[in-house]
XYZ file of C-alpha atoms in Angstrom:
558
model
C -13.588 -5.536 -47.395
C -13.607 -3.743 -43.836
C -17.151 -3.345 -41.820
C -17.995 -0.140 -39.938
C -20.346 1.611 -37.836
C -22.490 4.455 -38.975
C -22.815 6.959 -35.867
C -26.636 7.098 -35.594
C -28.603 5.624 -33.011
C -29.363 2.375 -35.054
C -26.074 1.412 -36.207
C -25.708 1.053 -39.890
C -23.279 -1.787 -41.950
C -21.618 -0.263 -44.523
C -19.330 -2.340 -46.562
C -16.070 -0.726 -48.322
C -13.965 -2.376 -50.682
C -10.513 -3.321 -50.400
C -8.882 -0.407 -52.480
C -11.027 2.087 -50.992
C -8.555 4.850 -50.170
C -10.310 5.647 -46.699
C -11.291 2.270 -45.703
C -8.236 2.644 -43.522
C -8.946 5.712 -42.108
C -12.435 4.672 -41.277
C -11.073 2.297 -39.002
C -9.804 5.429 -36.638
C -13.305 6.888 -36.331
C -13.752 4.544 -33.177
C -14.205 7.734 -30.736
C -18.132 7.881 -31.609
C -19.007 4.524 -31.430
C -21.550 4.061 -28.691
C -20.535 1.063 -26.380
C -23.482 -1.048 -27.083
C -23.107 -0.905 -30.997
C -20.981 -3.446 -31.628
C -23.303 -6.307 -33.097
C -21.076 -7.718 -35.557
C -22.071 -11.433 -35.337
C -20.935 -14.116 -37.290
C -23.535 -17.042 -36.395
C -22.159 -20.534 -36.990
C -21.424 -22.790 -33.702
C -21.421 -23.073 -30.320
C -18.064 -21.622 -29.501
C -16.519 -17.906 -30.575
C -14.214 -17.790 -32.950
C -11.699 -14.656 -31.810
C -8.333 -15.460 -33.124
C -6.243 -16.629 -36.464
C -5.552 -20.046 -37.209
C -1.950 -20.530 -35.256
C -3.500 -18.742 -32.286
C -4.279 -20.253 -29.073
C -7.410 -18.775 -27.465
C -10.158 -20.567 -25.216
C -13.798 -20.134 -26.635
C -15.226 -17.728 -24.382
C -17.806 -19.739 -22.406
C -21.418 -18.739 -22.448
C -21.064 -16.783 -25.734
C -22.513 -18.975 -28.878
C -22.944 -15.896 -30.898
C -20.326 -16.364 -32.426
C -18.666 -19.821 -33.228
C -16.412 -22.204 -35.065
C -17.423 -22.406 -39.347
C -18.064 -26.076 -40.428
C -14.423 -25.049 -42.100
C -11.918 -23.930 -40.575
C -10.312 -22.394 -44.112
C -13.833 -21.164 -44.462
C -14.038 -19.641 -40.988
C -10.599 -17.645 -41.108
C -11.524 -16.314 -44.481
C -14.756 -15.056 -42.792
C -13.080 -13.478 -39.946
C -10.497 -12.022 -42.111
C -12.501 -10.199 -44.346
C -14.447 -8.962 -41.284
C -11.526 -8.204 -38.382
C -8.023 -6.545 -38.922
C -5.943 -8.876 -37.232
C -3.968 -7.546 -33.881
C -0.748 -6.966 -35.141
C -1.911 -4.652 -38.036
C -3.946 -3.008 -35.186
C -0.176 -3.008 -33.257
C 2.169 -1.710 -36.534
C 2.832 1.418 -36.378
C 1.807 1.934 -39.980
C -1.316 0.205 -39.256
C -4.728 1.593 -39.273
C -4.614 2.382 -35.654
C -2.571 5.403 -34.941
C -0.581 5.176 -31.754
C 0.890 7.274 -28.914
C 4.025 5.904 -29.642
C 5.576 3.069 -31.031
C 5.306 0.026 -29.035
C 8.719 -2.002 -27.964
C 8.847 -5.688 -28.780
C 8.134 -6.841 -25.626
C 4.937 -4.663 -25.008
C 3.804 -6.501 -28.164
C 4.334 -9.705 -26.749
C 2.224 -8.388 -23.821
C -0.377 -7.151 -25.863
C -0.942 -10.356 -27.373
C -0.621 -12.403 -24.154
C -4.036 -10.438 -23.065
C -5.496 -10.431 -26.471
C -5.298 -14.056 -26.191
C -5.883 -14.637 -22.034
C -9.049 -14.664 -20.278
C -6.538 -14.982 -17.093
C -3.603 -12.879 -17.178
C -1.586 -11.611 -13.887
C 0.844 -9.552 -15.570
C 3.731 -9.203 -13.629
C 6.300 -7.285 -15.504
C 8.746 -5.191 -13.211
C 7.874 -1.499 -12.743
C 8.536 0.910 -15.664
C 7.867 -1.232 -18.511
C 4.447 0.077 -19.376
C 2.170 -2.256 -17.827
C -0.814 0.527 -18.054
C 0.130 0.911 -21.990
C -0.130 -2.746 -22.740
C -3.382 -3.116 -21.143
C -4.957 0.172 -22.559
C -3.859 -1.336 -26.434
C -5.192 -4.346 -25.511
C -8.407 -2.905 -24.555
C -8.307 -0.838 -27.287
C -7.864 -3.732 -29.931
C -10.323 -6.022 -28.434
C -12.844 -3.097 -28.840
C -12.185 -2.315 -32.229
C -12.268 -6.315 -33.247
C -15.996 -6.311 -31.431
C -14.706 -8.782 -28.797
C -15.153 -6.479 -25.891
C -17.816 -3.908 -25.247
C -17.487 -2.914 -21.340
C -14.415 -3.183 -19.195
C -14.232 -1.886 -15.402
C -10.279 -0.893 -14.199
C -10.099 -0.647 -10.666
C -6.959 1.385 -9.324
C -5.388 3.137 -6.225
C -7.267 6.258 -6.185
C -3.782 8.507 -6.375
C -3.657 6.688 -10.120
C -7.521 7.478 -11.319
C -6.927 10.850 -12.988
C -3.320 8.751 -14.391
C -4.996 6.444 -16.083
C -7.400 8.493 -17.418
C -4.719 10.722 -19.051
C -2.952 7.240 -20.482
C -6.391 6.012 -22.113
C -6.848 9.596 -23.468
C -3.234 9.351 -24.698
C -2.892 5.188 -25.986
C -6.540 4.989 -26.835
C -8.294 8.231 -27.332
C -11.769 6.565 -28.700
C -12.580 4.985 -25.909
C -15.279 6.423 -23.899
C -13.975 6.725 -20.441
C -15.800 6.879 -16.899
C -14.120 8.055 -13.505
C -16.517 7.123 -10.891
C -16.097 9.444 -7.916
C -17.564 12.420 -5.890
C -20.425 12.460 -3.946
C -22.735 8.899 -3.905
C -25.246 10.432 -5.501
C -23.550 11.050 -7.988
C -21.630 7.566 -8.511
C -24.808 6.558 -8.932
C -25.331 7.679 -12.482
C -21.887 6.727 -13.408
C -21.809 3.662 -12.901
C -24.875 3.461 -15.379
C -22.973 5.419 -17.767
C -22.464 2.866 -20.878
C -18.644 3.553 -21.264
C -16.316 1.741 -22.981
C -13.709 2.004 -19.621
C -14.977 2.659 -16.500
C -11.971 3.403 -14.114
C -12.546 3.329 -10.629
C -11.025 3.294 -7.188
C -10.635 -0.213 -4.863
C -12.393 2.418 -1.787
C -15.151 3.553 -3.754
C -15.898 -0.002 -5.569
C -15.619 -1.045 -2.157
C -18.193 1.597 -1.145
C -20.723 1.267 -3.532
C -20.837 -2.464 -3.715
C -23.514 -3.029 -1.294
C -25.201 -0.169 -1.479
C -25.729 -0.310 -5.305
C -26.514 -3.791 -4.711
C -29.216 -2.977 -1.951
C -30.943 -0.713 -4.422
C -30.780 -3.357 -7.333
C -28.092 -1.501 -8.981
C -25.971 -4.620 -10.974
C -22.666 -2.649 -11.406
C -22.520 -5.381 -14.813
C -25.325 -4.304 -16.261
C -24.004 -5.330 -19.307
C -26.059 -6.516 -22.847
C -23.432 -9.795 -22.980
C -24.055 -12.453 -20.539
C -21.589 -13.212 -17.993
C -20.959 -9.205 -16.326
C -18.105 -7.252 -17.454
C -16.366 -8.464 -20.757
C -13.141 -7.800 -18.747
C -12.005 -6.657 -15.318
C -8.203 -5.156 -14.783
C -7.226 -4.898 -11.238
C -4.156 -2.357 -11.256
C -1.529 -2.749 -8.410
C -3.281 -6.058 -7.323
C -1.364 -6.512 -4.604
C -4.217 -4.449 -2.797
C -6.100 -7.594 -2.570
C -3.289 -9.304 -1.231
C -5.056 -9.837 2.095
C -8.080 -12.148 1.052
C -9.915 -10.987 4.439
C -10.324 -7.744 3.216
C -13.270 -5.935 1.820
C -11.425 -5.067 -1.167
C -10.395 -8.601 -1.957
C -13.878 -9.630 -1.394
C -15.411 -7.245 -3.706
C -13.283 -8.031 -6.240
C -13.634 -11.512 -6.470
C -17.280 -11.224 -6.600
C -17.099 -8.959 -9.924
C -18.972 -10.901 -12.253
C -16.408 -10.986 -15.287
C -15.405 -12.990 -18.518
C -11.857 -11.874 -18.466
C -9.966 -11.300 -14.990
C -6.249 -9.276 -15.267
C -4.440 -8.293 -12.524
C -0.949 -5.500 -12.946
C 1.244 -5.961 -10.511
C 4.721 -5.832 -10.438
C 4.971 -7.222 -6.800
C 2.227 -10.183 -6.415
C 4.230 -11.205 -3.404
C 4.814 -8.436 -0.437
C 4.686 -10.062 2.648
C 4.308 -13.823 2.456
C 3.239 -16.617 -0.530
C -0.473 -15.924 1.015
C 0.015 -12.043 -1.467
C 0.124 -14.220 -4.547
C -2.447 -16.612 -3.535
C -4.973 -14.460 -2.880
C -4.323 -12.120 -6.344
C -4.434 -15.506 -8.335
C -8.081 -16.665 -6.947
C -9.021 -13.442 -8.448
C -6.913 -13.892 -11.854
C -7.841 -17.937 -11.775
C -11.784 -17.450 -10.184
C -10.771 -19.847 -7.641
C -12.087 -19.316 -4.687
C -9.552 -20.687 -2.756
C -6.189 -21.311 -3.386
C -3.518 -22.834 -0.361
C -0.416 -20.711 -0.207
C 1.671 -23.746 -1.289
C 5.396 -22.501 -2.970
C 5.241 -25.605 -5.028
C 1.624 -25.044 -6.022
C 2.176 -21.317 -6.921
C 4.724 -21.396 -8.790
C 2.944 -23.410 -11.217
C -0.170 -21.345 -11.269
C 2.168 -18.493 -11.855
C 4.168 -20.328 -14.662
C 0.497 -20.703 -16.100
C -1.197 -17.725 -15.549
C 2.007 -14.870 -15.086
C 3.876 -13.013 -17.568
C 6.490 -11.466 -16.019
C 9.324 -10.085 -17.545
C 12.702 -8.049 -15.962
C 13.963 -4.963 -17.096
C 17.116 -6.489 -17.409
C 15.747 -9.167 -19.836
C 14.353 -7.022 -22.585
C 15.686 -3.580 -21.671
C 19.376 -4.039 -22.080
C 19.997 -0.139 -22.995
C 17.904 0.799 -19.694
C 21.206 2.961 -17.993
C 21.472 0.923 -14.777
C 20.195 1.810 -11.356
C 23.215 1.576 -8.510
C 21.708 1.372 -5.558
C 24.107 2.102 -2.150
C 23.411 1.532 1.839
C 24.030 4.481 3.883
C 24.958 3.358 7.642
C 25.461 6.602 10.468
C 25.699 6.927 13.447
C 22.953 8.801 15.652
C 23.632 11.684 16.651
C 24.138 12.104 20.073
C 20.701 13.995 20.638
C 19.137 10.991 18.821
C 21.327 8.455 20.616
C 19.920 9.612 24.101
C 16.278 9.929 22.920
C 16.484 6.608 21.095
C 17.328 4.804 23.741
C 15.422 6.155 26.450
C 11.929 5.440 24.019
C 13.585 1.817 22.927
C 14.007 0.445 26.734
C 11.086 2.651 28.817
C 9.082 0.795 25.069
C 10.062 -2.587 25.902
C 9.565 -2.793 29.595
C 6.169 -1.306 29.112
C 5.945 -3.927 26.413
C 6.869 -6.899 28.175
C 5.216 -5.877 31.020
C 1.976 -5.839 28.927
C 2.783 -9.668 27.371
C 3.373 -10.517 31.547
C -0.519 -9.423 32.332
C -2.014 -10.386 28.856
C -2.726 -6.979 27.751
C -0.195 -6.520 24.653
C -1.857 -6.174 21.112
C -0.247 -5.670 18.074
C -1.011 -2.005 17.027
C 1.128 -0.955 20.302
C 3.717 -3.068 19.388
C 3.773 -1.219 15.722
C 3.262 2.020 17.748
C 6.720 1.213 19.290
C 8.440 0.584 16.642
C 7.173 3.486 14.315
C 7.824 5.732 17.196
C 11.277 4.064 17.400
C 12.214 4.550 13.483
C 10.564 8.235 13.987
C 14.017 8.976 16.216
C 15.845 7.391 13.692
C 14.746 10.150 11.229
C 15.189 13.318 13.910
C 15.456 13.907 17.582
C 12.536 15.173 18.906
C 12.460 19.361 19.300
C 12.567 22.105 17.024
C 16.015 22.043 16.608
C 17.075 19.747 13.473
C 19.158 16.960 14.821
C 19.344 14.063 12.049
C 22.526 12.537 11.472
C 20.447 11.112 8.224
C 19.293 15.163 7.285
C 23.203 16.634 7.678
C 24.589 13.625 4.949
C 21.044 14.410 3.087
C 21.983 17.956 2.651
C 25.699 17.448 1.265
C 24.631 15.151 -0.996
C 21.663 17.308 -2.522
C 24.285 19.739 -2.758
C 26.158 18.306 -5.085
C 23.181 16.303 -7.131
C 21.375 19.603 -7.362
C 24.531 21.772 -8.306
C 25.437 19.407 -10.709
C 21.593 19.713 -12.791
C 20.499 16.598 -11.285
C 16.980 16.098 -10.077
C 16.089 14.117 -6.644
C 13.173 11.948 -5.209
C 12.886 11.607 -1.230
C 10.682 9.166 -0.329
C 9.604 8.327 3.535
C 6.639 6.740 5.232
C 6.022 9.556 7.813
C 4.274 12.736 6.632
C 4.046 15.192 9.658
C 5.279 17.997 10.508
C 7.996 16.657 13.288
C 9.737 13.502 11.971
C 8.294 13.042 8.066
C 7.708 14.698 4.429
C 6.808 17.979 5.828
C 9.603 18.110 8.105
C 12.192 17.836 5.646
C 10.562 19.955 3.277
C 10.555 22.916 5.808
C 14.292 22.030 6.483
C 15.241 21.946 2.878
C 13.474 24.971 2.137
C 16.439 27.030 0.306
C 15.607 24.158 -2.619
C 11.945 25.056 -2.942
C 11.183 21.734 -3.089
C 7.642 20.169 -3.957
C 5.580 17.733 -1.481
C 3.358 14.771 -2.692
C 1.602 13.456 0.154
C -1.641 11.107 1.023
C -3.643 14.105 2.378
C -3.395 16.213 -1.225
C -6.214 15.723 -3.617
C -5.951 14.496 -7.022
C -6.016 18.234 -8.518
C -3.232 19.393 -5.897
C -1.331 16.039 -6.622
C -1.308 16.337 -10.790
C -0.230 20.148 -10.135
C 2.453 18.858 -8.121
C 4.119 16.505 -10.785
C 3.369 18.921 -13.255
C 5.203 21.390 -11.897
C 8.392 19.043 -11.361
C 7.714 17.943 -14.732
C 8.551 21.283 -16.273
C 11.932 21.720 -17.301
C 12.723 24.682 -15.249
C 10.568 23.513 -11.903
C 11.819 22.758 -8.997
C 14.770 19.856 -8.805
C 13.740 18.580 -5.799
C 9.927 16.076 -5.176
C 9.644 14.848 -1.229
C 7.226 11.594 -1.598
C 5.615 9.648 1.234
C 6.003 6.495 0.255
C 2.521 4.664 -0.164
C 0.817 7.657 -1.897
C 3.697 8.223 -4.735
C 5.454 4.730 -4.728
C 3.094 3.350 -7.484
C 1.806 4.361 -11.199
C 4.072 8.037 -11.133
C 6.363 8.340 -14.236
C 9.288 10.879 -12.629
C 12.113 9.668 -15.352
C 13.387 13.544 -15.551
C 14.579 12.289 -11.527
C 18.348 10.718 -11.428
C 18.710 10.339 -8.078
C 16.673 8.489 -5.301
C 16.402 8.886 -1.529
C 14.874 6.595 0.971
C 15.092 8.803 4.089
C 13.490 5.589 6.114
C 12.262 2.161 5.328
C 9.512 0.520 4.938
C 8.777 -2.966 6.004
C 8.034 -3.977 2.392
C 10.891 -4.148 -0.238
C 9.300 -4.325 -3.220
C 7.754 -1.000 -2.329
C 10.614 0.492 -1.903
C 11.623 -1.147 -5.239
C 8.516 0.166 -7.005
C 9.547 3.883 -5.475
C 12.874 3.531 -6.808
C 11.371 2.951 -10.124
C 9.519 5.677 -10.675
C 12.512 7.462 -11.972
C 14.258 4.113 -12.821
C 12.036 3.192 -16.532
C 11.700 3.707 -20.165
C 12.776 6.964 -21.155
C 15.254 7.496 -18.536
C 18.795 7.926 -20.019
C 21.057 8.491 -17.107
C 22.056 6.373 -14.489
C 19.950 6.325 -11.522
C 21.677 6.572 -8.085
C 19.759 5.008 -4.741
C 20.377 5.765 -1.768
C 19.045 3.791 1.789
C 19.645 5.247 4.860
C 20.701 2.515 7.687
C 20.890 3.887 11.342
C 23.619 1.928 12.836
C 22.422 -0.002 16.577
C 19.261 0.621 15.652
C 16.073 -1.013 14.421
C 16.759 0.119 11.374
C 19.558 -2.696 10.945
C 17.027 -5.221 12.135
C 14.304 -3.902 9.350
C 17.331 -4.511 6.783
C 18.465 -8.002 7.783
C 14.042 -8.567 7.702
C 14.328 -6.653 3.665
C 16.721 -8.461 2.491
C 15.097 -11.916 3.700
C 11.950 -10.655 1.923
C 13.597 -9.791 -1.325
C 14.833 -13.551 -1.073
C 11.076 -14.776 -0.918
C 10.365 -13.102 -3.893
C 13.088 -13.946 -6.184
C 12.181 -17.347 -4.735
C 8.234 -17.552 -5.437
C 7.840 -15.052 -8.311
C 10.924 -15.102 -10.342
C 11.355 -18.970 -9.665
C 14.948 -18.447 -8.227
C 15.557 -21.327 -5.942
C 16.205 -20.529 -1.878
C 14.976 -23.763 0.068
C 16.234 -21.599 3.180
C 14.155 -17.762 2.723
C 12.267 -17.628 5.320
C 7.882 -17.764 3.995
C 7.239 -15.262 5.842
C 7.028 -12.184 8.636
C 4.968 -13.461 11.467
C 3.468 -11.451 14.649
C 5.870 -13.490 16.302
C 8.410 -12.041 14.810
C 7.407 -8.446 15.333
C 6.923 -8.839 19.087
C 10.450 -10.147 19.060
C 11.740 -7.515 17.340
C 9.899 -5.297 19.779
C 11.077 -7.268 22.622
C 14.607 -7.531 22.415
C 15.838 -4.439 20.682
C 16.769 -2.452 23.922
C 19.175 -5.388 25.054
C 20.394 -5.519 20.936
C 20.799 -1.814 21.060
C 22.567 -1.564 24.314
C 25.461 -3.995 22.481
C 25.828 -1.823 19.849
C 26.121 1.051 21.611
């Protein structure tokens, strides 16, 4: 026998027997539920009873509605007559429909959060980490475990997730908190099943809902929000921060973070994203230490591992020359820069943001000489290859950090024009950015999507792209990794072709000798590859250094 919901106010129990043709199908008619209806109780202990016999789950602490039978034979037989268990919900022939069918290893995902009240899950980009988490959500709901769960996400990937949870779990009643404050208000009093919101407005609202007695967990379970998903965690990776802060304090039964980078920067990334996943408040950035809270508390898994068929992605370094235009402009900025730089350090006056100025303004050369006329060693290669990827069918990603109109996104897009090609920048809103992918989403749009790299490096799905440029780089690899794999995922079925430009006696060398020691760290911490020697690490020190010497270093090369 299956029990169901009525749709009135007052929810009703109605009881169907097993051979009742639509007792399936009455399992589907989630969409109407109202989040505070599910009351199904079974009352027999002191802790909840949530999984099959075989399953390991921890009772769910502060809940003793719902608890262990005097019997275990007699408890399962309760629960089974009252739940469908999780993989019927999964099957494809099951009485949930879904999007599409899930692969094995989403499964296996699926039922690590079914079963985790502390999940990082770490699994590379493109292998559905939003999908897993909506089905689990969606499951939990439908088995009465869950009533309220609050996803906080880059705002760029709001209106994406909504359009995944209308896709993988269209019953559940979804909140976007945004607009004016006024009107975030009211929505964060809306009773929805998902409430989706981003880390700046959570941030926001925090205190001043809390100032006006506003508990963003107002929530008929004790404890706050049944569950709280933090997507692309690694934007708490600083624990200083006011996002980090904010997040922590979310009053929560289950804590997820998705990320497919938990380490950036340093082991400090990871510690901070696991006192949210662990609710420890502090945890030391020890390698030994986090690798076993990771072993515990991480499921990560590689393309590689469980997507054998994936067409691979061969990624190439592209060292030039400057041009000669660049050459002089370079290294008039690089040693006039580190005088005035040193001569700063001499009289105590250097801080960091001018040394970051310098080298920004430094990698800016690297990209174009300044002037309206288009000197770029990296744009003349740029255009020959596009040529040929764009004559040939192809489509192509360009991703770079800069956006203006003299070294960046919107410089390249006015001097590769005669493509038509389509800009996705920080500055667009979420209605200009959806038109924009869209639009390259259509099989006769343009061929050609210029990205700046921290608005689109994260949560787009681009597989109809085959080729990748990084027209600059970025300090941090594994966003440049992410980027890559925005084309590079399920679905894709051509080889995807990556291409890094390198600036030869440049800093651009020295920010690719400082990648590739990163991408060591990680393999090291995260996918528990052993390097005793990576460094732990990019300090200030290492920055001013880089700022320091690079005229001298420059000088050789030339």
């Amino acid at each position: 026998m299956t029990w169901w919901h009525s749709f009135d106010e007052q929810p009703a129990r109605r009881l169907m027997p097993p051979a009742a043709p639509h007792a399936v199908s009455r399992l589907g008619h989630v969409r109407q539920w109202r989040a505070r209806s599910c009351d199904l109780q079974l009352m027999f202990g002191a802790a909840p009873f949530v999984e099959a016999p075989g399953e390991e789950m921890e009772p769910i602490e502060g809940d003793e509605t719902l608890g262990a039978a005097p019997d275990d034979g007699l408890r399962w037989r309760f629960a089974a007559l009252l739940q469908a268990p999780p993989e019927m919900l999964l099957r494809a022939d099951g009485p949930l429909e879904w999007a599409h069918p899930l692969f094995g290893f989403q499964h296996t995902g699926v039922r690590a959060l079914l079963k985790a009240r502390h999940l990082l899950l770490g699994d590379e980009m493109g292998l559905g980490k939003t999908i897993q988490t909506l089905a689990a959500l969606r499951v939990l709901l439908h088995r009465r475990q869950i009533e309220r769960a609050l996803l906080v996400a880059p705002a760029s990937l709001l209106e994406q997730w909504r359009r995944a949870a209308a896709e993988w779990a269209p019953e559940l009643r979804v909140m976007v908190v945004g607009g004016a404050p006024a009107k975030r208000r009211w929505q964060w009093r809306y009773r929805a099943h998902l409430t989706v919101v981003s880390y700046e407005t959570l941030r926001a609202d925090w205190d001043a809902l809390l100032s006006e007695n506003v508990d963003l967990a107002r929530l008929p379970t004790r404890g706050g929000w049944d569950v709280v998903v933090l997507d692309e965690a690694q934007k708490i990776k600083n624990p200083d921060s006011e996002a980090a802060r904010v997040c922590k304090a979310l009053p929560r039964r289950r804590s997820w973070a998705l990320t497919g980078t938990p380490l950036e920067n340093s082991v400090a990334d990871a510690a901070s994203i696991l006192e949210f996943v662990t609710a420890q408040s502090t945890i030391f950035p020890d390698v030994p230490r986090l690798r076993m809270l990771l072993a515990r508390h991480q499921l990560r898994r590689r393309k590689a591992e469980v997507l054998p068929d994936l067409p691979p992605k061969i990624v190439s370094t592209l060292a030039l020359p400057l041009t000669p235009e660049q050459r002089a402009a370079y290294d008039e900025t690089a040693q006039g820069g580190a005088e005035a730089l040193r001569a700063a350090l001499e009289a105590g006056e250097l801080r960091f943001d001018g040394v970051l100025a310098h080298i920004s303004r430094l990698q800016q050369l690297c990209n174009f000489a300044p002037g309206e006329a288009a000197f770029s060693a990296k744009l003349d290669d740029l255009r020959e290859r596009l040529g040929a990827v764009l004559e040939a069918g192809e489509r192509a990603l360009i991703f770079t950090q800069f956006t203006n109109e003299n070294f960046g996104a919107r410089r390249l897009g006015r001097e590769l024009a005669a493509w038509k090609p389509l800009l996705f920048t920080g500055d667009m809103d979420v209605t200009a950015r959806q038109k924009t992918l869209d639009k390259f989403a259509e099989a006769d749009g343009p061929p050609l999507l210029i990205i700046s790299l921290r608005a689109g490096g994260v949560g787009l799905n681009l597989q109809n792209a085959s080729y990748v440029f990084h027209f600059d780089r970025w300090w941090n690899p594994a966003a440049e990794t992410q980027a890559e794999d925005r084309a590079h995922r399920p679905g894709q079925t051509r080889p995807v072709h990556v291409y890094r430009y390198v600036m030869l006696g440049t800093i651009e060398e020295r920010i690719d000798e400082i990648l590739r020691a990163k991408r060591r760290l990680f393999a090291q911490v995260v996918d528990n590859e052993a390097d005793e020697e990576a460094p732990l690490s990019l300090s200030r020190d290492d920055f001013f250094a880089l700022a320091g010497v690079m005229a001298t270093n420059d000088r050789q090369h030339h």
